[in-house]
Amino acid sequence: MKNAIPKVGIVSLGCAKALVDSERILTRLRAEGYDISGSYDGADVVIVNTCGFLDSARSESLEAIGEAMAENGRVIVTGCLTDEAAIRAIYPDVLSVTGPHQYQQVVEAVHDAVPPVADPMMSLVPPEGLHLTPAHYAYLKISEGCNHRCTFCIIPSIRGDLSSRPAADVLEEAERLAMAGVKELLVISQDTSAYGVDLGYAESRWHGKPVKSRMTELASALGDLGVWVRLHYVYPYPHVDEVIPLMAEGKLLPYLDIPFQHASPRVLKAMRRPADHERLLERIRKWRAICPDLVIRSTFIVGFPGETDEDFEFLLEWLEQAQLDRVGCFKYENVSGAPANDLPDHVDEDVKEDRYNRLMELSRQISHERGQAKMGKTIEVLIDEVDEEGAFGRSWADSPEVDGCVFLSDTDLQPGDIVLAEVEHAEDFDLWGHVVGRPEPRKRRA
Ligand code: SF4
């Protein structure tokens, strides 16, 4: 061991859910007296939290393990790339390999590599835990796993069936975060609308009151904490209708991330996902009638095996009608172990590329037009970064990393400030403007 206080480095790959796993591991280690190293060089051991969702993500994870081995040599692998044989075939000397959310095993592997020496009572862990995101926003993971079996996905085989946290447990964490200065909570899971199904929607007590472990009740209680609350990975079950009024009354950000993946009934059937595009369009119209500011983000897969030109045109037409504000798109890739690999009629790469470009162009046009409608309006912006030229942040319409930005000409701001800004210019996914004031602080109602 080269440091008097043992130091652990971490490389966190993949999605926000994996980032939360990394934060939990670091929080445990910090509580045990370990220090966190920002470099390979300064670390006594390096944890690589992998992503194994797509074959390209597996390659990136293997590369990251290789880099950590070359730069440090003492490497603990955890996360969604669970194929230990494949990892050890290339890097036989990694210290251990574990799957996602196996926090205890990772911590034990760190103990084996570098025993803790500090008195845990003396270590400094903030009550809200350690976070890899900026101090003003945090991901809040409400469940693990998934009960669906989409044919392109291996998450249920990696992370298991849905396993929800009791509502009081989630609310306690959310409250600690809010008290520590977090201004925006991003609710994540594999399937947020299924939250609590596995618990039979059991109640737990929060500040003396019973709260059901069900999406609407949890979201409503989170909305009482006086911070922005943004819902991700919502599957369009009927009870999603219940959160729209909460958005209209300002309890939740009027933002829904619903990964539709496709619109063509044929493709959705092959994906083993519900195909009800007509009803969905109708519901989106109703949601917008109740909450006109509602922003809908979604992701789509193009070039799924068997996707024909007609299926793709159907998707474009549906998107045109749905007028989704934010769209991410993936070109279909095989995922080792996924049933979709064995489907017939895989789509040529150049066709996938063409469909990807066309879908993204349509989405850019829709976002651009919807952005134009915001010109001259005054909106709330949460500041992410400030430099000598100005600041940028996000409105209710922008989740970090995946959506657009609001660029402001003002420099006398701090990350984490919430300001009122007038929109002067809108282009593609982004807005430009200047500060005109500060909003009334959101009041905590819990
Ligand atoms: S809903 Fe489908 S794509 Fe999402 S995690 Fe579950 S199985 Fe995978």
XYZ file of C-alpha atoms in Angstrom, residues 76-432:
357
model
C -11.546 -4.704 -9.135
C -14.238 -5.151 -11.772
C -17.945 -4.822 -11.004
C -21.115 -3.914 -12.920
C -23.146 -5.126 -15.855
C -20.304 -6.811 -17.742
C -20.661 -10.027 -15.767
C -18.835 -12.425 -18.103
C -15.907 -13.205 -15.815
C -14.428 -15.759 -18.230
C -14.317 -13.161 -21.046
C -12.704 -10.595 -18.746
C -10.143 -13.036 -17.341
C -9.299 -14.349 -20.822
C -7.846 -10.895 -21.558
C -6.947 -9.682 -18.072
C -6.260 -12.759 -15.913
C -4.836 -10.631 -13.085
C -7.890 -8.528 -12.215
C -8.446 -8.902 -8.469
C -12.147 -9.757 -8.624
C -15.209 -9.655 -10.858
C -18.725 -9.112 -9.510
C -22.115 -8.191 -10.974
C -24.203 -5.017 -10.623
C -25.274 -3.769 -7.191
C -23.106 -6.357 -5.388
C -21.845 -3.600 -3.103
C -20.806 -5.913 -0.275
C -18.636 -8.086 -2.531
C -16.930 -5.027 -4.021
C -16.220 -3.599 -0.571
C -14.831 -6.993 0.538
C -12.597 -7.110 -2.554
C -11.287 -3.637 -1.642
C -10.635 -4.853 1.943
C -8.649 -7.787 0.538
C -6.625 -5.518 -1.745
C -6.018 -2.676 0.742
C -7.241 -3.110 4.293
C -8.826 -0.036 5.897
C -6.633 1.637 8.494
C -8.513 4.731 9.552
C -10.945 4.756 12.427
C -14.342 4.652 10.775
C -15.695 6.909 13.517
C -13.287 9.598 12.367
C -14.082 9.395 8.676
C -16.002 12.151 6.996
C -19.048 11.031 5.104
C -21.686 13.655 4.534
C -25.095 12.408 5.689
C -26.383 12.469 2.102
C -23.608 10.074 0.972
C -21.020 10.672 -1.725
C -22.111 11.704 -5.181
C -20.374 11.754 -8.526
C -22.804 14.318 -9.937
C -22.444 18.103 -9.323
C -23.658 19.125 -5.849
C -26.936 20.595 -7.099
C -28.505 17.514 -8.662
C -28.591 13.847 -7.782
C -29.995 10.621 -9.151
C -32.432 8.848 -6.865
C -32.709 5.135 -7.591
C -36.074 3.781 -6.453
C -35.792 0.168 -7.601
C -33.521 -2.398 -9.207
C -34.313 -4.912 -11.925
C -37.255 -5.275 -14.282
C -40.214 -7.624 -14.801
C -40.375 -7.056 -18.575
C -38.603 -9.256 -21.061
C -37.902 -7.032 -24.079
C -36.143 -9.173 -26.661
C -33.228 -6.771 -27.189
C -32.410 -6.426 -23.488
C -30.507 -8.534 -20.978
C -31.019 -6.265 -17.989
C -33.462 -8.651 -16.237
C -30.896 -11.448 -16.531
C -28.167 -9.173 -15.147
C -30.107 -7.215 -12.533
C -32.980 -9.624 -11.848
C -36.699 -8.998 -11.479
C -38.077 -5.744 -10.088
C -37.027 -5.085 -6.517
C -38.328 -1.781 -5.109
C -37.093 0.179 -2.111
C -39.734 0.981 0.523
C -41.118 4.499 0.037
C -39.828 5.727 3.419
C -36.322 4.582 2.525
C -36.397 6.537 -0.758
C -37.901 9.598 0.926
C -35.286 9.582 3.672
C -32.514 9.609 1.079
C -34.304 12.321 -0.913
C -34.723 14.461 2.190
C -31.026 14.098 3.114
C -30.098 15.169 -0.405
C -32.449 18.158 -0.350
C -31.097 19.258 3.042
C -27.549 19.004 1.670
C -28.387 21.528 -1.059
C -29.467 19.308 -3.946
C -31.924 21.291 -6.080
C -33.006 18.609 -8.510
C -33.785 14.940 -7.912
C -33.760 12.678 -10.948
C -35.845 9.603 -10.217
C -34.391 6.563 -11.964
C -34.991 2.814 -12.159
C -35.454 0.369 -15.030
C -39.214 0.927 -14.905
C -40.363 3.785 -12.691
C -44.082 3.232 -13.246
C -43.806 -0.363 -11.974
C -42.390 0.916 -8.697
C -43.741 -1.048 -5.745
C -45.488 -3.826 -7.705
C -43.148 -6.364 -6.078
C -43.968 -4.959 -2.619
C -47.713 -5.126 -3.220
C -47.562 -1.293 -2.975
C -46.898 -1.709 0.765
C -47.038 1.370 2.968
C -44.133 2.576 5.074
C -44.172 5.451 7.548
C -42.573 8.748 6.623
C -42.687 11.550 9.212
C -45.438 9.653 10.970
C -47.614 9.322 7.878
C -48.143 6.184 5.780
C -46.844 6.413 2.183
C -47.638 3.736 -0.374
C -44.734 2.364 -2.411
C -46.468 3.333 -5.631
C -45.268 5.806 -8.266
C -47.993 8.436 -7.820
C -47.790 8.479 -4.024
C -43.985 8.468 -3.997
C -43.781 11.206 -6.639
C -46.287 13.317 -4.724
C -44.293 12.971 -1.473
C -41.049 13.830 -3.303
C -42.807 16.861 -4.753
C -43.361 18.106 -1.201
C -39.623 18.410 -0.526
C -39.294 21.788 -2.249
C -36.869 20.694 -4.988
C -37.212 19.907 -8.685
C -38.331 16.306 -9.213
C -37.875 14.751 -12.643
C -39.215 11.313 -13.583
C -37.166 9.048 -15.838
C -37.855 5.638 -17.401
C -41.613 5.745 -17.103
C -43.436 2.945 -18.903
C -46.832 4.258 -20.143
C -49.081 2.235 -17.832
C -52.569 3.701 -17.303
C -51.694 5.112 -13.862
C -49.091 7.421 -15.456
C -52.144 9.613 -16.113
C -52.206 10.263 -12.340
C -48.882 12.146 -12.254
C -49.880 14.662 -14.949
C -52.055 16.749 -12.557
C -49.108 16.772 -10.098
C -47.041 18.285 -12.903
C -49.759 20.798 -13.748
C -49.871 21.989 -10.122
C -46.070 22.386 -10.017
C -45.253 19.537 -7.609
C -43.216 17.679 -10.231
C -41.356 19.016 -13.236
C -43.629 18.663 -16.268
C -41.238 16.215 -17.875
C -41.746 12.551 -18.664
C -39.053 10.276 -20.003
C -40.869 7.379 -21.651
C -38.668 5.029 -23.684
C -41.168 4.111 -26.426
C -38.468 2.351 -28.540
C -40.727 2.160 -31.634
C -44.246 2.836 -32.836
C -44.860 0.157 -35.462
C -47.029 -2.589 -33.896
C -45.070 -5.266 -35.819
C -41.713 -4.114 -34.479
C -43.060 -3.587 -30.954
C -44.412 -7.141 -31.023
C -41.004 -8.468 -32.066
C -39.473 -6.400 -29.255
C -42.047 -7.942 -26.897
C -43.332 -4.539 -25.878
C -46.967 -3.360 -25.762
C -48.187 -1.976 -29.091
C -50.899 0.581 -28.643
C -49.735 3.544 -30.699
C -53.212 4.996 -31.345
C -54.199 5.028 -27.690
C -50.799 6.452 -26.798
C -51.270 9.384 -29.157
C -54.646 10.015 -27.608
C -53.173 9.906 -24.109
C -50.342 12.279 -25.048
C -52.957 14.747 -26.333
C -54.899 14.458 -23.068
C -51.737 14.882 -20.981
C -50.868 18.059 -22.878
C -54.410 19.374 -22.467
C -54.049 18.984 -18.676
C -50.450 20.186 -18.541
C -49.558 22.284 -21.609
C -45.900 22.653 -20.534
C -45.390 18.886 -20.492
C -42.136 17.857 -22.177
C -41.884 14.261 -23.336
C -38.529 12.657 -23.881
C -38.147 9.253 -25.458
C -35.645 6.872 -26.964
C -36.080 4.779 -30.089
C -34.247 1.883 -31.695
C -33.940 1.923 -35.479
C -32.907 -1.048 -37.577
C -34.416 -3.639 -35.229
C -34.351 -7.090 -36.920
C -37.247 -7.298 -39.371
C -37.894 -3.512 -39.398
C -39.102 -2.718 -42.923
C -39.237 0.618 -44.755
C -42.958 0.705 -43.936
C -42.301 0.156 -40.226
C -39.776 2.957 -40.241
C -42.100 5.339 -42.140
C -44.803 4.450 -39.618
C -42.437 5.450 -36.811
C -41.643 8.803 -38.452
C -45.330 9.493 -39.002
C -46.110 8.622 -35.376
C -43.316 10.864 -34.151
C -44.616 13.710 -36.295
C -48.018 13.347 -34.690
C -46.737 12.814 -31.157
C -44.460 15.906 -31.415
C -42.077 14.539 -28.803
C -39.873 17.295 -27.454
C -36.707 15.276 -26.866
C -35.626 12.154 -28.712
C -32.635 9.874 -28.395
C -32.035 7.203 -31.003
C -29.951 4.026 -31.091
C -29.047 1.918 -34.064
C -29.923 -1.665 -33.166
C -26.968 -3.733 -31.984
C -26.848 -7.344 -30.896
C -26.396 -7.829 -27.180
C -24.803 -11.107 -26.130
C -27.520 -13.330 -24.704
C -30.488 -11.280 -25.982
C -33.263 -13.193 -27.807
C -33.414 -10.553 -30.582
C -30.029 -11.757 -31.873
C -31.770 -14.851 -33.268
C -34.549 -12.962 -35.062
C -34.504 -13.142 -38.870
C -33.905 -10.258 -41.287
C -31.243 -8.218 -39.577
C -31.006 -4.766 -41.132
C -27.907 -3.635 -43.050
C -25.689 -1.122 -41.273
C -26.029 1.519 -44.009
C -29.834 1.264 -43.808
C -29.652 1.673 -40.013
C -27.409 4.695 -40.461
C -29.809 6.267 -42.949
C -32.824 5.662 -40.681
C -30.924 7.022 -37.685
C -30.078 10.229 -39.564
C -33.635 10.688 -40.800
C -35.164 10.135 -37.368
C -32.704 12.494 -35.677
C -33.310 15.155 -38.313
C -37.073 14.959 -37.796
C -36.564 15.121 -34.052
C -34.284 18.157 -34.448
C -36.979 19.919 -36.492
C -39.699 19.133 -33.932
C -37.502 20.297 -31.015
C -36.558 23.409 -32.969
C -40.200 24.321 -33.619
C -41.171 23.642 -30.019
C -38.190 25.757 -28.920
C -39.380 28.671 -31.104
C -42.623 28.685 -29.131
C -40.585 29.504 -26.000
C -39.105 32.724 -27.461
C -39.950 35.750 -25.331
C -41.143 33.588 -22.453
C -39.704 33.688 -18.948
C -38.598 30.310 -17.671
C -36.869 28.886 -14.597
C -33.286 27.780 -15.203
C -31.103 25.726 -12.865
C -27.497 26.839 -13.369
C -24.979 24.062 -14.068
C -21.801 25.984 -14.919
C -20.545 29.564 -14.982
C -17.467 31.010 -16.679
C -16.239 34.427 -17.761
C -18.464 34.439 -20.860
C -21.725 33.503 -19.195
C -23.563 30.629 -17.643
C -25.442 27.620 -18.810
C -28.062 25.578 -17.166
C -31.223 23.675 -17.821
C -34.946 24.348 -17.773
C -37.668 21.862 -16.807
C -37.340 20.569 -20.378
C -33.728 19.411 -20.021
C -32.373 16.510 -18.043
C -28.587 16.602 -17.515
C -26.351 14.931 -20.110
C -29.180 13.871 -22.434
C -31.191 16.986 -23.339
C -30.542 20.595 -24.309
C -29.103 23.582 -22.437
C -30.084 27.165 -21.729
C -27.179 29.572 -22.342
C -27.286 32.832 -20.392
C -25.219 35.970 -20.916
C -24.938 36.586 -17.141
C -21.773 35.766 -15.184
C -22.738 36.707 -11.593
C -24.282 33.310 -10.923
C -23.316 30.126 -9.118
C -23.893 26.496 -10.073
C -27.067 25.439 -8.290
C -28.748 28.876 -8.556
C -32.285 28.855 -9.888
C -33.064 31.990 -11.890
C -35.813 33.363 -14.079
C -34.566 33.893 -17.616
C -36.150 35.469 -20.648
C -35.664 33.411 -23.801
C -34.186 35.484 -26.656
C -33.232 32.807 -29.116
C -33.999 29.125 -29.724
C -32.190 26.746 -32.002
C -32.457 22.982 -32.330
C -32.399 21.622 -28.769
C -30.995 24.698 -26.980
C -32.169 28.122 -25.790
C -30.356 31.444 -25.223
